[in-house]
mmCIF file of C-alpha atoms in Angstrom:
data_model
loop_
_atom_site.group_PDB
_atom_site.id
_atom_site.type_symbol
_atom_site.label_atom_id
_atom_site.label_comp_id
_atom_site.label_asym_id
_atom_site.label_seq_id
_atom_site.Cartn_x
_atom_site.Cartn_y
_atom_site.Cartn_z
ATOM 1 C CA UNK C 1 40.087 109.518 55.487
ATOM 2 C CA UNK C 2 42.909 107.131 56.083
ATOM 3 C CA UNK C 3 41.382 105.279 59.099
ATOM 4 C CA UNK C 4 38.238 105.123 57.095
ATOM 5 C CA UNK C 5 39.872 103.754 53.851
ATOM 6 C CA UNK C 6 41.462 100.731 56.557
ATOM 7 C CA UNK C 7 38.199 100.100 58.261
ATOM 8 C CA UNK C 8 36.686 99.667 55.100
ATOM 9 C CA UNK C 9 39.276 96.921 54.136
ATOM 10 C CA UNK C 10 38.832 95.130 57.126
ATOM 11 C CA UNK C 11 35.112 95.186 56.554
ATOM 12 C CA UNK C 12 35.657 93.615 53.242
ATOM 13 C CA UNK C 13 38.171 90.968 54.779
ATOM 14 C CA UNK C 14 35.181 89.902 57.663
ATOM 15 C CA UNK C 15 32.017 89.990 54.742
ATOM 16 C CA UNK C 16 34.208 88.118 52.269
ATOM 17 C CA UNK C 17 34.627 85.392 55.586
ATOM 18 C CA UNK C 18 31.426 85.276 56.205
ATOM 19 C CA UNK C 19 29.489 85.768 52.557
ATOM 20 C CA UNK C 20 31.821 83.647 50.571
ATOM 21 C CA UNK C 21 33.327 82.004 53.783
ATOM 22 C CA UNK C 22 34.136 78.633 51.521
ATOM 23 C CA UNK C 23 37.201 81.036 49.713
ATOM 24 C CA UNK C 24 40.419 81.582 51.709
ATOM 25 C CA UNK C 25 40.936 85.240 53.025
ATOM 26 C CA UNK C 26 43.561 87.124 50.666
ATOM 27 C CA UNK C 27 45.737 88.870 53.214
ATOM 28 C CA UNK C 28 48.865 91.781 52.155
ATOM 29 C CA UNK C 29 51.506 93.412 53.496
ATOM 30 C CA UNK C 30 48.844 96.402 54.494
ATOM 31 C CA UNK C 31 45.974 94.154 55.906
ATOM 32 C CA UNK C 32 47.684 91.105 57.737
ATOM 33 C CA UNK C 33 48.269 92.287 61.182
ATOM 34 C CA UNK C 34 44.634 94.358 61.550
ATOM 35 C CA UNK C 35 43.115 91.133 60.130
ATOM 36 C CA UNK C 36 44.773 88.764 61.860
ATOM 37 C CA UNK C 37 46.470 90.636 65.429
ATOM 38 C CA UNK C 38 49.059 87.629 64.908
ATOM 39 C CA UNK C 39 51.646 89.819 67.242
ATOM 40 C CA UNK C 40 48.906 91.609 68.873
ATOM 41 C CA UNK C 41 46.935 89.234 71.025
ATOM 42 C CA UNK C 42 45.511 87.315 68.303
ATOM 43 C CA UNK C 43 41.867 88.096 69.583
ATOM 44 C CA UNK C 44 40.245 87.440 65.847
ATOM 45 C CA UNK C 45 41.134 83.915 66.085
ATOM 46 C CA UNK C 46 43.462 81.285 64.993
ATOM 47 C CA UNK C 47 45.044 81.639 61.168
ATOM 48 C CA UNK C 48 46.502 79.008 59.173
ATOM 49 C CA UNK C 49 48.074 81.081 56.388
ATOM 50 C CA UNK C 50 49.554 79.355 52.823
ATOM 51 C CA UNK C 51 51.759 81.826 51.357
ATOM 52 C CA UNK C 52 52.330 81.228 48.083
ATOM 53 C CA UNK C 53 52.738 83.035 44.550
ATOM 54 C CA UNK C 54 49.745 82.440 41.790
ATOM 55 C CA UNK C 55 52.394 83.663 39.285
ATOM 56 C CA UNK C 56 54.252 80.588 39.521
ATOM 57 C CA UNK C 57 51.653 77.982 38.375
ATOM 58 C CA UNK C 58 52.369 75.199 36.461
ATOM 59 C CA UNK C 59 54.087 72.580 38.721
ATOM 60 C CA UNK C 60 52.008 69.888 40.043
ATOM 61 C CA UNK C 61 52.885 69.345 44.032
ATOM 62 C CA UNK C 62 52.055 73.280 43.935
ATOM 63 C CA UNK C 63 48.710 73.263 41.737
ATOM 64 C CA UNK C 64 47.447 70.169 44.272
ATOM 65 C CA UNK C 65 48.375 72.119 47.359
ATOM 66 C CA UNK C 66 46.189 75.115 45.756
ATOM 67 C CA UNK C 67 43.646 72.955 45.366
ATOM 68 C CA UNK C 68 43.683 71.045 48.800
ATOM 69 C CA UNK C 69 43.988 74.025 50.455
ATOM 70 C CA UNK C 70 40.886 75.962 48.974
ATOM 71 C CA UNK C 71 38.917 72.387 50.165
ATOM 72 C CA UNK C 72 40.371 73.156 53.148
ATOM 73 C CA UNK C 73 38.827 76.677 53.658
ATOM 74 C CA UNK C 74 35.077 75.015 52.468
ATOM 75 C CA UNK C 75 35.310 72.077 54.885
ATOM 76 C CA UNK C 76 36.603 74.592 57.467
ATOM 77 C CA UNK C 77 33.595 77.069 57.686
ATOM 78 C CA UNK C 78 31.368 74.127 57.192
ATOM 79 C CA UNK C 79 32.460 72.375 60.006
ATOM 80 C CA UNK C 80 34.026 75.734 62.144
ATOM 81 C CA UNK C 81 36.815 74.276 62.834
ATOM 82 C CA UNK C 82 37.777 76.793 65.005
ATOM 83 C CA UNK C 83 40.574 78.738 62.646
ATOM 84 C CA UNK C 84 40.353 80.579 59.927
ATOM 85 C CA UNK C 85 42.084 79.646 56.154
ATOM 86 C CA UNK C 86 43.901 82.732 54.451
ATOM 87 C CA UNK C 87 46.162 83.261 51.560
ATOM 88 C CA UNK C 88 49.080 85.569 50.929
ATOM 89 C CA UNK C 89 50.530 86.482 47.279
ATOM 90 C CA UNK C 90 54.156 85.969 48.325
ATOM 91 C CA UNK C 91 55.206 87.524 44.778
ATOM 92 C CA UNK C 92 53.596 90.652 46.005
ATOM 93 C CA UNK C 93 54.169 90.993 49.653
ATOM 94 C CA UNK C 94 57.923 90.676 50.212
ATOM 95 C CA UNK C 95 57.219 92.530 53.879
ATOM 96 C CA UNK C 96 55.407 89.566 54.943
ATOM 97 C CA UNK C 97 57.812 87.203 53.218
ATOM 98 C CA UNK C 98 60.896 89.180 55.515
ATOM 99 C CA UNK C 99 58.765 89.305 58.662
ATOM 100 C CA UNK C 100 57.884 85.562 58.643
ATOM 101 C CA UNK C 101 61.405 84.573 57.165
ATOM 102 C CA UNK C 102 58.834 82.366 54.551
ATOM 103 C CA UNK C 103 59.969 80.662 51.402
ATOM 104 C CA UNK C 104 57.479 81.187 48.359
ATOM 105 C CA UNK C 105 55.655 78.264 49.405
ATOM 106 C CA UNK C 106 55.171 78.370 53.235
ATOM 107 C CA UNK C 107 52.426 77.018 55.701
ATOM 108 C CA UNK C 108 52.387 78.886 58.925
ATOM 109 C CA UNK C 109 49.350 78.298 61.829
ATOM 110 C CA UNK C 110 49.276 81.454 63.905
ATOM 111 C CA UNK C 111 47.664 80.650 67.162
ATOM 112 C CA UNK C 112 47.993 80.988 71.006
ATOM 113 C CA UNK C 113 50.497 84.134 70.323
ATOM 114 C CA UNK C 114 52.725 81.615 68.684
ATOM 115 C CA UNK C 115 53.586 80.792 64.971
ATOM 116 C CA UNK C 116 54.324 76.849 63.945
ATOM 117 C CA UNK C 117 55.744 76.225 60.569
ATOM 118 C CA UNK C 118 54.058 73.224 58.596
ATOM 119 C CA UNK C 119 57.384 71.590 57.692
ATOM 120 C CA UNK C 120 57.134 71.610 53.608
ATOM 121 C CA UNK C 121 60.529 69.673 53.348
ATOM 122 C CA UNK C 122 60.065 68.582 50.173
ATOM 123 C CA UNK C 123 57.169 67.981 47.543
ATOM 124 C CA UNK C 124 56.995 63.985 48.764
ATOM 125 C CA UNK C 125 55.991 64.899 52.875
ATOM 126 C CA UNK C 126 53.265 67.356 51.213
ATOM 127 C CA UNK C 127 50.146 67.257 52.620
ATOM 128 C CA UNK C 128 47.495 65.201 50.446
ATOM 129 C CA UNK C 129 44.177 65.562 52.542
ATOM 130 C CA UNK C 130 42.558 67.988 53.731
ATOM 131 C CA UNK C 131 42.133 65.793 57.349
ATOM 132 C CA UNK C 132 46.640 66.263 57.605
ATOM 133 C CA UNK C 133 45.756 69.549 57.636
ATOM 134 C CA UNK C 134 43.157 70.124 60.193
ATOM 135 C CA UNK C 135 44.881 67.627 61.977
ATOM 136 C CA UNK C 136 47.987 69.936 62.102
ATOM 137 C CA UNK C 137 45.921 72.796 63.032
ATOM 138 C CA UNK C 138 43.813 71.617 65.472
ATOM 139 C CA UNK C 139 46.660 69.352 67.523
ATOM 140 C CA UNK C 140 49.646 68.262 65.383
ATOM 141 C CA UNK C 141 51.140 71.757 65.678
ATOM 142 C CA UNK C 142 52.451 71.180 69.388
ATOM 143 C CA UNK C 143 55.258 68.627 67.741
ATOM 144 C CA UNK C 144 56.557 71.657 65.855
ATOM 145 C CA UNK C 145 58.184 74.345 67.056
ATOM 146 C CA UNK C 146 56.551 77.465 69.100
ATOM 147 C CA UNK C 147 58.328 80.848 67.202
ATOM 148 C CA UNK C 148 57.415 84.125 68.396
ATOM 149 C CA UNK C 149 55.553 86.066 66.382
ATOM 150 C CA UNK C 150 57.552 89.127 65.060
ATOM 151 C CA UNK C 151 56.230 92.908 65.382
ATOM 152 C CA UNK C 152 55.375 94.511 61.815
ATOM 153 C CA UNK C 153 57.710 96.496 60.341
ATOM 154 C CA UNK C 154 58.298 100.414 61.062
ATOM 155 C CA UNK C 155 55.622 102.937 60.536
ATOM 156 C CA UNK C 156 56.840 103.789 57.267
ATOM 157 C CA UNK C 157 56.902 100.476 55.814
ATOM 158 C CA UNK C 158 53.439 99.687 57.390
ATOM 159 C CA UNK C 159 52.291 103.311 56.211
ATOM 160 C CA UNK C 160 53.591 103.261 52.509
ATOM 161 C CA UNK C 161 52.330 99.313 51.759
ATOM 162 C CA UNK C 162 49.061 99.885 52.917
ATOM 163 C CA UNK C 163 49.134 102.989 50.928
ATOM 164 C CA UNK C 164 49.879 100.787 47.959
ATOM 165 C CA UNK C 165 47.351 98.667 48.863
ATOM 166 C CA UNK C 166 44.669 101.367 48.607
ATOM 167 C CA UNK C 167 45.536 102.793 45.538
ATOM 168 C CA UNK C 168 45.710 99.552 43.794
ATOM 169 C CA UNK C 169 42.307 98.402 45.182
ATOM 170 C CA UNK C 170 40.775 102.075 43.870
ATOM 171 C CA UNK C 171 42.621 101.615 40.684
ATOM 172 C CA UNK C 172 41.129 98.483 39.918
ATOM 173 C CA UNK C 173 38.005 100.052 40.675
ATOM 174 C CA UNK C 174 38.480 102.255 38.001
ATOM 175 C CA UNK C 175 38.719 105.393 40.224
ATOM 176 C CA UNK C 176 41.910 106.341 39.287
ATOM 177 C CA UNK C 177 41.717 110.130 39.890
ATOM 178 C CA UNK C 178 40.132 109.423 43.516
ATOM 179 C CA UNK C 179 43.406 107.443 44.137
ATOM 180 C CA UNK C 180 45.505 110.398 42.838
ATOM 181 C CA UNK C 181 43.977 112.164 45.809
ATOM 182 C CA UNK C 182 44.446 109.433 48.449
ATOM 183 C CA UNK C 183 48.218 109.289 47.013
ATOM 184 C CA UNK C 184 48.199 113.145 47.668
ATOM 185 C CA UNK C 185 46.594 113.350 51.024
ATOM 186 C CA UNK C 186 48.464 110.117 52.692
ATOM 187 C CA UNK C 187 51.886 111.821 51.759
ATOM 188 C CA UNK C 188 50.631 115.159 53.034
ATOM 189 C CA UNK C 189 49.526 113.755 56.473
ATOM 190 C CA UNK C 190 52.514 111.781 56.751
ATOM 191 C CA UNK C 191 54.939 114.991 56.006
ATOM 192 C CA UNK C 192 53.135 116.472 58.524
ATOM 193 C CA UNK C 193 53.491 113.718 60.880
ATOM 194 C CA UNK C 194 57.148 113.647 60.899
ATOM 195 C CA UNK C 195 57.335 117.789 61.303
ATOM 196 C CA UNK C 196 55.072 117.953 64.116
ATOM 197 C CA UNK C 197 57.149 114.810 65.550
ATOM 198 C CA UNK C 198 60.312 116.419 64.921
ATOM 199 C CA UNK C 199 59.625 119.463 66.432
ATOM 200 C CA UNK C 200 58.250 117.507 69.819
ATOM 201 C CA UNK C 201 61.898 115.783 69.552
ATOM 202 C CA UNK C 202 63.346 119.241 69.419
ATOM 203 C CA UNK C 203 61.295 120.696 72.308
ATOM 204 C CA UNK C 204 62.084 117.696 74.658
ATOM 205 C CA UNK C 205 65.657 118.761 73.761
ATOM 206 C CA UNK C 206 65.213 121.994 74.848
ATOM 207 C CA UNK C 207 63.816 121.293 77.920
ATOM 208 C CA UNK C 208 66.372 118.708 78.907
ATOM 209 C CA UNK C 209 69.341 120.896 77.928
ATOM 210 C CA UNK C 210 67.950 123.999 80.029
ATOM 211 C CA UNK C 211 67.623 121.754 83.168
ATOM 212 C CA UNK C 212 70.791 120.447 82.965
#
């Protein structure tokens, strides 16, 4: 059931690319790295990523950069540019935040196994068209610096945010006794997880002890 409940989120990522393509892909702590392989291989394509919290609204340099870069997804599956536009809620994601070591307002193109910061230095070097941008993207990333992509966090980081993530998507779904359930079953399989590991651990113990 857990597998399926995944697949089915990264079903929803790829139809809402390709049905409302013009929209940037909402990414989270539990569907980044299936979406995206960014420390993986990257074989679903280049990403550029603005991270960025909707909660804090209000300031100007921000609200234009919201705007730009929604024009930015449009003119990007218009013209398939050859990388894909995605958002992350930084206010709600703070494993993605840690993992990317990204302010609250961050820019990072995640291509050729390799991640290159867009340097944000302050609200005046800002990009103000949509061509800086692509430009970036597409060539002005190799004058910034080529960071290695950092592995996802542990299993049970990775395990209990996509959990979240399920259980809020069913809640606002309105099937809040179904998520009860998932809750339910997820920690069961997990518990069971670590037993069954534990007592490999143990038996590989054994073994080791007795021959020596």
């Amino acid at each position: 059931m857990f597998s399926l409940l995944r697949v089915a989120l990264l079903v929803c990522i790829a139809c809402g690319w390709s049905a409302a393509g013009q929209k940037p892909v909402q990414l989270t702590d539990g569907t980044f790295e299936g979406a995206t392989q960014a420390s993986t291989g990257q074989t679903t394509g280049h990403w550029f990523v603005l991270f960025d919290c909707p909660e804090k609204s209000g300031e100007e340099n921000i609200d234009k950069l919201r705007k730009l870069w929604a024009d930015l997804a449009e003119e990007t599956w218009k013209e398939n540019s050859g990388f894909r536009v995605a958002e992350v809620n930084s206010c709600e994601n703070s494993l993605l935040m840690e993992r990317f070591d990204a302010n609250s307002t961050s820019l990072i193109l995640f291509r050729d196994r390799k991640m290159y910061k867009y340097p944000l230095l302050s609200s005046q070097n800002w990009p103000s068209q949509i061509q800086t941008l692509q430009q970036f993207a597409t060539a002005g990333y190799q004058q910034a610096e080529a960071l290695q992509v950092p592995a996802p966090k542990g299993l049970v980081a990775v395990y209990w945010s996509i959990l979240v993530d399920n259980v809020k998507e069913l809640h606002t779904l309105g099937f809040l006794p179904i998520a009860g359930l998932v809750v339910g079953f997820i920690v069961v399989k997990f518990a069971v997880f670590l037993y069954l590991n534990e007592r490999k651990v143990s038996k590989v113990t054994s073994v080791q002890k007795k021959q020596s």
